[in-house]
Short mmCIF file of N, CA and C in Angstrom, two decimals:
data_model
loop_
_atom_site.label_atom_id
_atom_site.label_comp_id
_atom_site.label_asym_id
_atom_site.label_seq_id
_atom_site.Cartn_x
_atom_site.Cartn_y
_atom_site.Cartn_z
N MET W 1 74.25 29.73 20.05
CA MET W 1 72.75 28.78 19.90
C MET W 1 71.59 29.64 20.30
N ILE W 2 70.92 29.31 19.42
CA ILE W 2 69.77 30.58 19.90
C ILE W 2 68.12 29.78 19.76
N LEU W 3 68.00 29.80 21.12
CA LEU W 3 66.67 29.72 21.52
C LEU W 3 65.27 29.86 21.91
N TYR W 4 64.70 29.60 20.55
CA TYR W 4 62.92 29.77 20.40
C TYR W 4 62.31 29.22 21.45
N PHE W 5 61.55 29.75 22.28
CA PHE W 5 60.15 28.91 23.09
C PHE W 5 59.22 29.78 23.72
N ASP W 6 58.56 29.32 23.50
CA ASP W 6 56.87 29.41 24.01
C ASP W 6 56.17 28.72 25.03
N THR W 7 54.73 29.62 26.27
CA THR W 7 55.36 29.13 27.00
C THR W 7 53.20 29.00 27.27
N GLU W 8 52.60 28.11 27.55
CA GLU W 8 51.24 28.42 27.38
C GLU W 8 51.01 28.26 29.33
N THR W 9 50.05 29.65 29.80
CA THR W 9 50.01 29.61 31.56
C THR W 9 48.59 29.54 31.53
N THR W 10 48.93 29.27 33.16
CA THR W 10 47.34 29.17 33.24
C THR W 10 46.68 30.83 33.90
N GLY W 11 47.68 31.97 33.27
CA GLY W 11 46.28 33.37 32.99
C GLY W 11 47.40 34.54 32.45
N LEU W 12 46.98 35.36 32.74
CA LEU W 12 47.63 36.34 32.36
C LEU W 12 48.81 37.27 33.04
N ASN W 13 48.21 36.88 34.17
CA ASN W 13 49.58 37.60 34.96
C ASN W 13 50.30 36.80 35.40
N PRO W 14 52.08 36.55 35.74
CA PRO W 14 52.77 35.61 36.26
C PRO W 14 51.56 34.94 37.18
N GLY W 15 52.12 33.49 37.51
CA GLY W 15 51.04 32.53 38.01
C GLY W 15 52.21 31.18 37.84
N TYR W 16 51.75 30.73 37.02
CA TYR W 16 52.00 29.20 36.58
C TYR W 16 52.47 29.08 34.98
N ILE W 17 53.62 28.54 34.53
CA ILE W 17 53.78 27.78 33.01
C ILE W 17 53.33 26.52 33.10
N CYS W 18 52.07 26.50 32.30
CA CYS W 18 51.34 24.67 32.59
C CYS W 18 51.63 24.20 30.66
N GLN W 19 52.58 25.13 30.13
CA GLN W 19 53.66 24.04 29.44
C GLN W 19 54.70 24.50 28.82
N LEU W 20 55.87 24.23 28.11
CA LEU W 20 56.63 24.91 27.95
C LEU W 20 57.32 24.16 26.73
N SER W 21 57.90 25.05 25.54
CA SER W 21 58.41 24.50 25.04
C SER W 21 59.48 25.49 23.68
N TYR W 22 60.56 24.91 23.49
CA TYR W 22 62.00 25.34 22.82
C TYR W 22 62.16 24.58 21.55
N ILE W 23 62.85 25.55 20.94
CA ILE W 23 63.85 24.84 20.01
C ILE W 23 65.33 25.17 19.96
N MET W 24 66.11 24.52 20.06
CA MET W 24 67.74 25.17 20.26
C MET W 24 68.42 24.85 18.52
N GLN W 25 68.73 26.30 18.05
CA GLN W 25 69.09 26.06 17.15
C GLN W 25 70.60 26.94 16.97
N ASP W 26 71.58 25.72 16.70
CA ASP W 26 73.02 25.92 16.53
C ASP W 26 73.63 25.74 15.09
N PRO W 27 74.55 26.24 14.31
CA PRO W 27 75.58 25.57 13.51
C PRO W 27 75.14 24.27 12.32
N PHE W 28 74.89 23.46 13.63
CA PHE W 28 75.04 22.10 13.15
C PHE W 28 73.42 21.44 13.11
N GLY W 29 72.42 22.33 13.18
CA GLY W 29 71.21 22.31 13.46
C GLY W 29 70.27 22.70 14.68
N ASP W 30 69.36 21.31 14.53
CA ASP W 30 68.51 22.52 15.57
C ASP W 30 67.50 20.99 16.76
N THR W 31 67.15 21.14 17.73
CA THR W 31 66.54 19.94 18.62
C THR W 31 65.69 20.63 18.68
N ALA W 32 64.75 19.87 19.86
CA ALA W 32 63.11 20.47 20.20
C ALA W 32 63.42 19.94 22.06
N LYS W 33 62.29 20.50 22.81
CA LYS W 33 62.19 19.92 23.81
C LYS W 33 60.65 20.29 24.28
N ASN W 34 59.84 19.57 24.89
CA ASN W 34 58.95 20.40 25.54
C ASN W 34 58.40 19.59 26.83
N PHE W 35 57.59 20.56 27.02
CA PHE W 35 57.64 20.05 29.40
C PHE W 35 55.96 20.40 29.41
N PHE W 36 55.30 18.93 30.25
CA PHE W 36 53.97 19.72 30.48
C PHE W 36 54.67 19.67 31.80
N PHE W 37 53.47 20.31 32.99
CA PHE W 37 53.89 20.52 34.16
C PHE W 37 52.15 20.64 35.22
N THR W 38 52.07 20.59 35.99
CA THR W 38 50.89 20.17 36.61
C THR W 38 51.28 21.65 38.02
N VAL W 39 49.71 22.11 37.52
CA VAL W 39 49.68 23.05 37.62
C VAL W 39 48.52 23.58 39.43
N PRO W 40 48.69 24.06 40.95
CA PRO W 40 46.97 23.99 41.87
C PRO W 40 45.79 24.85 40.47
N TYR W 41 45.85 25.71 39.31
CA TYR W 41 44.93 26.17 38.72
C TYR W 41 45.10 26.47 37.87
N VAL W 42 43.83 26.71 36.79
CA VAL W 42 43.66 27.46 35.46
C VAL W 42 42.66 28.17 35.01
N GLU W 43 43.27 29.36 35.01
CA GLU W 43 41.86 30.33 35.12
C GLU W 43 40.97 30.20 33.78
N TYR W 44 39.89 30.47 33.73
CA TYR W 44 38.77 30.05 32.85
C TYR W 44 39.04 30.87 31.27
N GLY W 45 40.07 31.94 30.96
CA GLY W 45 40.07 32.58 30.05
C GLY W 45 40.92 31.82 29.44
N ALA W 46 41.90 31.02 29.97
CA ALA W 46 43.78 30.45 29.95
C ALA W 46 42.93 28.63 29.16
N PHE W 47 42.38 28.66 29.80
CA PHE W 47 41.78 27.35 29.24
C PHE W 47 41.24 27.76 28.56
N MET W 48 40.20 28.50 27.89
CA MET W 48 39.37 28.64 26.95
C MET W 48 40.34 29.28 25.51
N VAL W 49 41.74 29.67 25.58
CA VAL W 49 42.73 29.79 24.55
C VAL W 49 43.16 28.48 24.71
N HIS W 50 43.90 27.44 25.35
CA HIS W 50 44.64 26.40 25.37
C HIS W 50 44.28 25.39 25.49
N GLY W 51 43.37 24.74 26.14
CA GLY W 51 41.78 23.73 26.61
C GLY W 51 42.97 22.99 27.26
N PHE W 52 43.70 23.14 28.31
CA PHE W 52 44.27 22.32 29.35
C PHE W 52 44.13 22.45 30.80
N SER W 53 43.07 21.54 30.82
CA SER W 53 42.60 21.43 32.23
C SER W 53 43.76 21.27 33.40
N VAL W 54 43.55 21.40 34.49
CA VAL W 54 44.04 20.64 36.05
C VAL W 54 44.69 19.01 35.66
N GLY W 55 43.41 18.03 35.27
CA GLY W 55 43.39 17.40 35.34
C GLY W 55 44.21 16.56 34.16
N LYS W 56 43.81 17.67 33.06
CA LYS W 56 44.67 16.74 31.96
C LYS W 56 45.49 17.46 31.48
N LEU W 57 47.04 18.37 32.65
CA LEU W 57 47.56 18.70 32.65
C LEU W 57 48.39 17.82 33.34
N THR W 58 47.58 17.21 34.89
CA THR W 58 48.02 16.17 35.04
C THR W 58 48.85 15.16 34.85
N GLU W 59 47.67 14.94 33.70
CA GLU W 59 48.08 13.47 33.06
C GLU W 59 49.55 13.46 31.99
N LEU W 60 49.14 14.36 31.66
CA LEU W 60 50.40 15.01 30.22
C LEU W 60 51.90 14.95 31.33
N SER W 61 51.45 15.68 32.34
CA SER W 61 52.96 15.76 33.14
C SER W 61 53.47 14.93 33.92
N GLY W 62 52.72 13.70 33.93
CA GLY W 62 52.87 12.34 35.35
C GLY W 62 53.02 12.99 35.84
N GLY W 63 52.32 13.83 36.56
CA GLY W 63 52.38 14.56 38.09
C GLY W 63 53.73 15.74 38.53
N LYS W 64 54.29 15.61 37.26
CA LYS W 64 55.74 16.24 37.52
C LYS W 64 55.48 17.94 37.71
N VAL W 65 56.13 18.73 38.01
CA VAL W 65 55.69 20.15 38.35
C VAL W 65 56.95 21.14 37.58
N PHE W 66 57.10 22.24 37.40
CA PHE W 66 58.27 23.23 36.94
C PHE W 66 59.38 22.86 37.56
N ALA W 67 59.77 22.84 38.67
CA ALA W 67 60.99 22.32 39.57
C ALA W 67 61.76 20.97 39.11
N ASP W 68 60.61 20.19 39.25
CA ASP W 68 61.29 18.67 38.84
C ASP W 68 62.24 18.50 37.73
N SER W 69 62.10 20.11 36.62
CA SER W 69 62.86 20.23 35.57
C SER W 69 64.12 21.25 35.62
N ILE W 70 63.83 22.20 36.32
CA ILE W 70 64.50 23.44 36.49
C ILE W 70 65.50 23.21 36.00
N GLU W 71 67.12 21.77 36.47
CA GLU W 71 68.00 22.05 36.53
C GLU W 71 68.30 22.43 34.89
N GLU W 72 67.66 21.38 34.37
CA GLU W 72 68.04 21.34 32.47
C GLU W 72 67.11 22.52 31.54
N ILE W 73 65.92 23.14 32.05
CA ILE W 73 65.47 24.39 31.96
C ILE W 73 66.23 25.37 32.24
N ALA W 74 67.19 25.85 33.08
CA ALA W 74 67.69 26.32 33.91
C ALA W 74 69.69 26.41 32.39
N TYR W 75 69.95 25.06 32.68
CA TYR W 75 71.14 25.14 31.55
C TYR W 75 71.06 25.54 30.37
N ASP W 76 69.93 24.72 29.42
CA ASP W 76 69.30 25.71 27.80
C ASP W 76 69.21 27.16 27.94
N PHE W 77 68.74 27.49 28.93
CA PHE W 77 68.75 29.27 28.30
C PHE W 77 69.86 29.58 28.70
N ALA W 78 70.40 29.05 29.67
CA ALA W 78 71.73 29.72 30.36
C ALA W 78 72.87 29.51 29.07
N SER W 79 72.82 28.32 28.21
CA SER W 79 73.61 28.03 27.58
C SER W 79 73.50 28.81 26.23
N ALA W 80 71.84 29.42 26.27
CA ALA W 80 71.70 30.16 24.92
C ALA W 80 72.32 31.87 24.71
N ASP W 81 72.78 31.97 23.64
CA ASP W 81 73.21 33.55 23.25
C ASP W 81 72.31 34.20 22.70
N LEU W 82 70.92 34.06 22.45
CA LEU W 82 69.94 34.56 22.11
C LEU W 82 68.53 33.94 22.65
N ILE W 83 67.86 34.25 22.98
CA ILE W 83 66.33 33.78 23.59
C ILE W 83 65.39 34.36 22.52
N VAL W 84 64.53 33.47 22.18
CA VAL W 84 63.45 35.00 21.05
C VAL W 84 62.27 34.46 21.84
N ALA W 85 60.61 34.87 21.62
CA ALA W 85 59.54 34.59 22.22
C ALA W 85 58.72 35.55 20.99
N HIS W 86 57.59 35.34 20.83
CA HIS W 86 56.59 36.33 20.35
C HIS W 86 55.80 37.03 21.09
N ASN W 87 56.13 38.33 21.67
CA ASN W 87 56.18 38.58 22.95
C ASN W 87 56.62 38.20 24.06
N VAL W 88 58.13 38.39 24.12
CA VAL W 88 59.04 37.74 24.64
C VAL W 88 58.48 38.53 26.60
N ASN W 89 57.99 39.72 26.20
CA ASN W 89 58.49 39.80 27.98
C ASN W 89 57.52 39.29 28.84
N PHE W 90 56.79 38.85 28.00
CA PHE W 90 55.03 37.91 29.13
C PHE W 90 55.60 36.53 28.78
N ASP W 91 56.88 36.16 28.12
CA ASP W 91 56.85 34.48 28.32
C ASP W 91 57.93 34.71 29.72
N THR W 92 59.25 35.54 29.51
CA THR W 92 60.27 35.62 30.46
C THR W 92 59.28 36.35 31.66
N ASN W 93 58.47 36.28 32.01
CA ASN W 93 57.55 36.66 33.63
C ASN W 93 57.52 36.03 34.41
N PHE W 94 56.74 35.02 33.21
CA PHE W 94 56.71 33.84 33.86
C PHE W 94 57.63 32.90 33.94
N MET W 95 58.70 33.04 33.21
CA MET W 95 60.01 31.80 33.41
C MET W 95 60.39 32.70 34.76
N ARG W 96 60.65 34.01 34.95
CA ARG W 96 61.29 34.46 36.51
C ARG W 96 60.03 33.88 37.85
N THR W 97 59.07 34.31 36.97
CA THR W 97 58.20 33.81 38.72
C THR W 97 58.93 32.45 38.43
N GLU W 98 58.73 30.86 37.90
CA GLU W 98 58.89 29.80 37.97
C GLU W 98 59.80 29.78 38.68
N PHE W 99 61.12 29.89 38.23
CA PHE W 99 62.38 30.03 38.77
C PHE W 99 62.41 30.98 40.27
N GLU W 100 61.98 31.99 40.55
CA GLU W 100 62.43 32.23 42.17
C GLU W 100 61.36 31.54 42.84
N ARG W 101 60.43 30.55 42.08
CA ARG W 101 59.64 29.49 43.14
C ARG W 101 60.66 28.79 43.49
N THR W 102 61.63 27.85 42.64
CA THR W 102 62.84 27.74 43.14
C THR W 102 64.17 27.48 43.67
N GLY W 103 63.79 29.51 44.10
CA GLY W 103 64.73 29.68 44.53
C GLY W 103 66.27 29.82 43.40
N THR W 104 66.28 29.52 42.03
CA THR W 104 67.20 29.70 41.35
C THR W 104 66.68 30.82 40.71
N ALA W 105 68.13 31.22 39.27
CA ALA W 105 68.10 32.85 38.62
C ALA W 105 67.91 31.73 37.51
N PHE W 106 66.90 33.31 37.18
CA PHE W 106 66.70 32.78 35.65
C PHE W 106 67.98 33.51 34.77
N ARG W 107 68.17 32.80 33.94
CA ARG W 107 69.43 33.31 33.16
C ARG W 107 69.55 32.97 31.90
N TYR W 108 69.66 34.24 31.22
CA TYR W 108 69.97 33.71 29.64
C TYR W 108 71.04 35.80 28.91
N GLN W 109 71.42 35.36 27.95
CA GLN W 109 72.16 35.98 27.48
C GLN W 109 71.95 37.50 27.23
N LYS W 110 71.16 37.45 26.27
CA LYS W 110 70.10 38.45 25.50
C LYS W 110 68.86 37.55 24.93
N GLU W 111 67.69 39.19 24.61
CA GLU W 111 66.29 38.04 24.56
C GLU W 111 66.30 39.15 23.32
N PHE W 112 65.37 38.73 22.52
CA PHE W 112 65.25 38.55 20.80
C PHE W 112 63.12 38.84 21.08
N ASP W 113 62.79 40.20 20.81
CA ASP W 113 60.75 39.88 20.62
C ASP W 113 60.54 39.92 19.10
N SER W 114 59.90 38.70 18.40
CA SER W 114 59.84 38.55 17.25
C SER W 114 58.53 39.28 17.31
N MET W 115 57.98 39.94 18.28
CA MET W 115 56.40 40.44 18.01
C MET W 115 56.74 42.15 17.52
N LYS W 116 57.21 42.67 18.65
CA LYS W 116 58.04 44.02 18.47
C LYS W 116 58.95 43.76 16.93
N SER W 117 59.45 43.45 16.50
CA SER W 117 60.72 43.06 15.59
C SER W 117 59.80 43.13 14.02
N ALA W 118 58.65 42.64 14.33
CA ALA W 118 57.99 42.59 13.45
C ALA W 118 56.97 44.04 13.12
N VAL W 119 56.68 44.33 13.45
CA VAL W 119 56.07 46.01 13.79
C VAL W 119 56.09 46.48 12.33
N PRO W 120 57.75 46.89 11.90
CA PRO W 120 57.81 48.16 10.50
C PRO W 120 58.09 47.07 9.67
N VAL W 121 57.65 45.21 9.86
CA VAL W 121 57.76 44.44 8.49
C VAL W 121 56.59 44.59 8.10
N CYS W 122 55.55 43.84 8.96
CA CYS W 122 53.88 43.91 8.96
C CYS W 122 53.31 44.76 8.85
N LYS W 123 52.76 46.54 9.49
CA LYS W 123 52.49 47.24 9.13
C LYS W 123 51.58 47.30 9.17
N LEU W 124 50.56 46.74 9.96
CA LEU W 124 49.38 46.34 10.50
C LEU W 124 48.55 47.57 11.55
N PRO W 125 47.71 48.66 10.48
CA PRO W 125 47.40 49.32 11.23
C PRO W 125 46.44 49.73 12.44
N ARG W 126 46.82 50.13 13.68
CA ARG W 126 46.42 49.94 14.90
C ARG W 126 44.47 50.57 14.33
N ARG W 127 43.67 50.00 15.58
CA ARG W 127 42.42 51.06 15.39
C ARG W 127 41.70 52.09 14.87
N SER W 128 42.89 52.41 15.68
CA SER W 128 43.03 54.27 16.29
C SER W 128 43.73 54.80 14.37
N GLY W 129 44.16 54.27 13.58
CA GLY W 129 44.51 54.39 12.61
C GLY W 129 45.79 55.57 12.82
N LEU W 130 46.35 55.24 14.32
CA LEU W 130 47.44 55.82 14.78
C LEU W 130 48.75 54.52 14.67
N GLY W 131 50.03 54.89 13.86
CA GLY W 131 50.65 53.60 13.82
C GLY W 131 50.31 52.30 14.11
N TYR W 132 51.68 52.00 13.79
CA TYR W 132 50.85 50.25 13.70
C TYR W 132 51.24 49.26 15.12
N LYS W 133 50.09 48.43 15.07
CA LYS W 133 50.24 47.09 16.08
C LYS W 133 50.65 46.32 16.50
N TYR W 134 50.85 45.22 17.46
CA TYR W 134 52.40 44.95 17.39
C TYR W 134 50.96 43.31 16.90
N PRO W 135 51.81 42.96 15.68
CA PRO W 135 50.88 41.35 15.17
C PRO W 135 51.22 40.58 15.89
N LYS W 136 50.05 39.58 15.73
CA LYS W 136 49.57 38.49 16.56
C LYS W 136 50.91 37.32 16.09
N LEU W 137 51.20 36.06 16.52
CA LEU W 137 51.42 35.33 15.87
C LEU W 137 50.70 34.78 14.18
N THR W 138 49.90 34.49 14.16
CA THR W 138 48.95 34.09 12.93
C THR W 138 49.32 35.44 11.93
N GLU W 139 48.93 36.55 12.98
CA GLU W 139 49.62 37.52 11.84
C GLU W 139 50.53 37.67 10.54
N LEU W 140 51.52 37.12 12.06
CA LEU W 140 53.05 37.21 11.32
C LEU W 140 53.35 36.05 10.20
N CYS W 141 52.29 35.40 10.55
CA CYS W 141 52.74 34.17 9.16
C CYS W 141 51.53 34.27 8.11
N ASP W 142 50.68 34.60 8.42
CA ASP W 142 49.70 35.11 7.54
C ASP W 142 50.71 36.31 6.57
N PHE W 143 51.27 37.19 7.01
CA PHE W 143 52.36 38.09 6.33
C PHE W 143 53.48 37.80 5.73
N LEU W 144 54.13 36.71 5.97
CA LEU W 144 55.35 36.10 6.07
C LEU W 144 54.95 34.42 4.73
N GLY W 145 53.58 34.33 4.50
CA GLY W 145 53.23 33.19 3.99
C GLY W 145 53.77 31.73 4.74
N VAL W 146 54.00 31.75 5.88
CA VAL W 146 53.51 30.34 6.88
C VAL W 146 52.81 30.03 7.22
N ASP W 147 52.19 29.10 6.21
CA ASP W 147 50.88 28.25 6.23
C ASP W 147 50.59 27.44 7.18
N PHE W 148 49.31 27.19 7.60
CA PHE W 148 48.95 26.45 8.86
C PHE W 148 50.20 24.66 8.17
N ASN W 149 49.73 23.98 7.53
CA ASN W 149 50.34 23.01 7.41
C ASN W 149 51.80 22.53 7.79
N ALA W 150 52.62 24.50 6.83
CA ALA W 150 54.18 24.06 7.23
C ALA W 150 54.23 24.22 8.73
N ALA W 151 54.07 24.91 9.72
CA ALA W 151 54.14 24.83 10.71
C ALA W 151 53.54 23.27 11.27
N CYS W 152 52.36 23.05 10.65
CA CYS W 152 52.63 21.13 11.63
C CYS W 152 53.65 20.17 10.82
N GLU W 153 54.14 20.30 9.63
CA GLU W 153 54.94 20.25 9.42
C GLU W 153 56.20 19.73 10.27
N GLU W 154 57.01 21.33 10.37
CA GLU W 154 57.95 21.10 11.50
C GLU W 154 57.65 20.80 12.84
N GLU W 155 56.34 20.90 13.30
CA GLU W 155 56.51 20.27 14.62
C GLU W 155 56.48 19.28 14.46
N ARG W 156 55.90 18.18 14.26
CA ARG W 156 56.17 16.63 13.80
C ARG W 156 57.53 16.14 13.58
N ARG W 157 58.32 16.81 12.57
CA ARG W 157 59.60 17.36 12.76
C ARG W 157 60.16 17.31 13.80
N LEU W 158 60.01 17.80 14.63
CA LEU W 158 60.67 18.30 16.36
C LEU W 158 60.49 18.31 17.12
N PHE W 159 58.92 18.27 17.14
CA PHE W 159 58.27 17.53 18.68
C PHE W 159 58.18 16.19 18.49
N GLY W 160 58.03 15.50 17.19
CA GLY W 160 57.39 14.20 16.79
C GLY W 160 55.92 14.06 16.66
N GLU W 161 55.11 15.02 16.88
CA GLU W 161 53.92 14.99 17.10
C GLU W 161 53.56 16.23 16.30
N VAL W 162 51.56 16.25 16.04
CA VAL W 162 51.17 17.65 16.01
C VAL W 162 49.88 18.04 16.67
N SER W 163 50.05 19.50 17.09
CA SER W 163 48.95 19.26 18.26
C SER W 163 48.21 20.44 17.28
N LYS W 164 47.97 21.63 18.38
CA LYS W 164 47.20 22.69 17.47
C LYS W 164 47.74 23.92 17.40
N SER W 165 47.38 24.96 17.17
CA SER W 165 47.50 26.51 17.54
C SER W 165 46.94 26.49 19.12
N HIS W 166 47.86 27.21 19.82
CA HIS W 166 48.04 28.00 21.70
C HIS W 166 48.25 26.67 22.45
N ASP W 167 49.34 25.62 21.11
CA ASP W 167 49.86 24.75 22.37
C ASP W 167 51.23 25.28 22.30
N ALA W 168 52.03 24.94 22.69
CA ALA W 168 53.64 26.07 22.62
C ALA W 168 54.24 25.14 21.80
N ARG W 169 53.96 23.96 21.80
CA ARG W 169 54.89 23.49 20.77
C ARG W 169 54.69 24.02 19.14
N TYR W 170 52.94 24.00 19.00
CA TYR W 170 52.51 23.91 17.41
C TYR W 170 53.75 25.80 17.24
N ASP W 171 52.70 26.70 18.45
CA ASP W 171 53.40 27.80 18.47
C ASP W 171 55.08 27.89 18.35
N THR W 172 55.38 27.66 19.04
CA THR W 172 57.12 27.62 18.51
C THR W 172 58.00 26.79 17.38
N ALA W 173 57.36 25.94 16.82
CA ALA W 173 57.72 25.64 15.71
C ALA W 173 56.96 26.89 14.68
N SER W 174 55.95 27.82 14.48
CA SER W 174 55.82 28.44 13.78
C SER W 174 56.33 29.57 13.75
N MET W 175 56.57 30.28 15.36
CA MET W 175 57.53 31.37 15.22
C MET W 175 58.90 31.23 14.92
N TYR W 176 59.15 29.56 14.92
CA TYR W 176 60.50 29.52 13.95
C TYR W 176 60.70 29.50 12.94
N LEU W 177 59.99 29.18 12.00
CA LEU W 177 59.29 29.07 10.88
C LEU W 177 59.41 30.79 10.27
N CYS W 178 58.44 31.29 11.35
CA CYS W 178 58.70 32.87 10.59
C CYS W 178 59.84 33.95 11.45
N VAL W 179 60.66 33.40 11.93
CA VAL W 179 62.04 33.51 12.07
C VAL W 179 62.87 34.08 11.34
N LYS W 180 62.41 32.34 10.92
CA LYS W 180 64.24 31.66 9.81
C LYS W 180 63.79 32.84 8.52
N LYS W 181 61.97 32.30 8.55
CA LYS W 181 62.04 33.61 6.67
C LYS W 181 62.51 34.96 6.92
N ALA W 182 61.71 35.36 7.99
CA ALA W 182 61.73 37.03 8.12
C ALA W 182 63.75 36.96 8.47
N MET W 183 64.64 36.17 8.89
CA MET W 183 65.83 36.67 8.59
C MET W 183 66.50 36.95 7.25
N GLU W 184 65.88 36.29 6.55
CA GLU W 184 66.41 36.42 5.15
C GLU W 184 65.69 36.95 4.28
N ASP W 185 64.27 37.25 4.28
CA ASP W 185 63.24 38.07 3.94
C ASP W 185 63.43 40.20 4.57
N TYR W 186 63.83 40.09 5.81
CA TYR W 186 64.32 41.23 6.23
C TYR W 186 65.18 41.36 7.69
N PRO W 187 66.48 41.39 6.85
CA PRO W 187 67.35 41.04 7.48
C PRO W 187 67.83 42.36 8.66
N GLU W 188 67.35 43.52 8.41
CA GLU W 188 67.65 44.36 9.04
C GLU W 188 66.72 44.44 10.67
N GLU W 189 65.60 43.76 10.21
CA GLU W 189 64.70 43.90 11.74
C GLU W 189 64.81 43.07 12.08
N PHE W 190 65.42 41.66 11.39
CA PHE W 190 65.64 40.36 12.56
C PHE W 190 67.10 39.88 12.48
N ASP W 191 67.99 40.73 12.41
CA ASP W 191 69.04 40.83 13.01
C ASP W 191 69.41 40.04 13.78
N ILE W 192 69.93 38.51 13.58
CA ILE W 192 69.88 37.79 14.78
C ILE W 192 71.31 36.33 14.62
N LYS W 193 71.53 36.85 12.93
CA LYS W 193 71.78 35.50 12.04
C LYS W 193 73.22 34.67 13.28
N ASP W 194 73.78 35.83 13.42
CA ASP W 194 75.07 35.62 13.73
C ASP W 194 75.10 35.27 15.17
N PHE W 195 73.86 34.92 15.72
CA PHE W 195 73.76 34.17 17.13
C PHE W 195 73.58 32.54 17.22
N VAL W 196 72.89 32.20 15.77
CA VAL W 196 73.33 30.46 15.43
C VAL W 196 74.36 30.05 15.50
#
């Protein structure tokens, strides 16, 4: 099983995860889960990206914190043969921090970074002109022809509603479509089919 995931966080340094969304893909199909969490703060920069305030997160989460869902999340991640994220180090650092708060080990088998794997595919030049840069998720979507409407429809199918970009549900659905397309079109760089 492959688990594709994204987080929205309280800032850039491992603090708190305020939203976690993931899609689990196996030979029988796919299922998705979304969690909102109450957090003690949201840095201004993070709020400007995702738009979630402390009050809104308390409302969306029903007052639940990450620890309230730790058993379910830990089981799903440990059950996956592969976890996939766009900039996987960022997301796994936050996940590890949240797990450590509960005294639980963050366990998974293997990881795959759609951002790093897309570098030789997209070949977007760095400003310096030296080499290629890591593509943003929107740049990978554009390159692969995964448009906004397709991502919204996939989000609706998987999560039951449509949000917006920089909501973990939308970003996970977009990444999921990109990786599935890249597995077909760029099998050397996205050689992960055997994990499904």
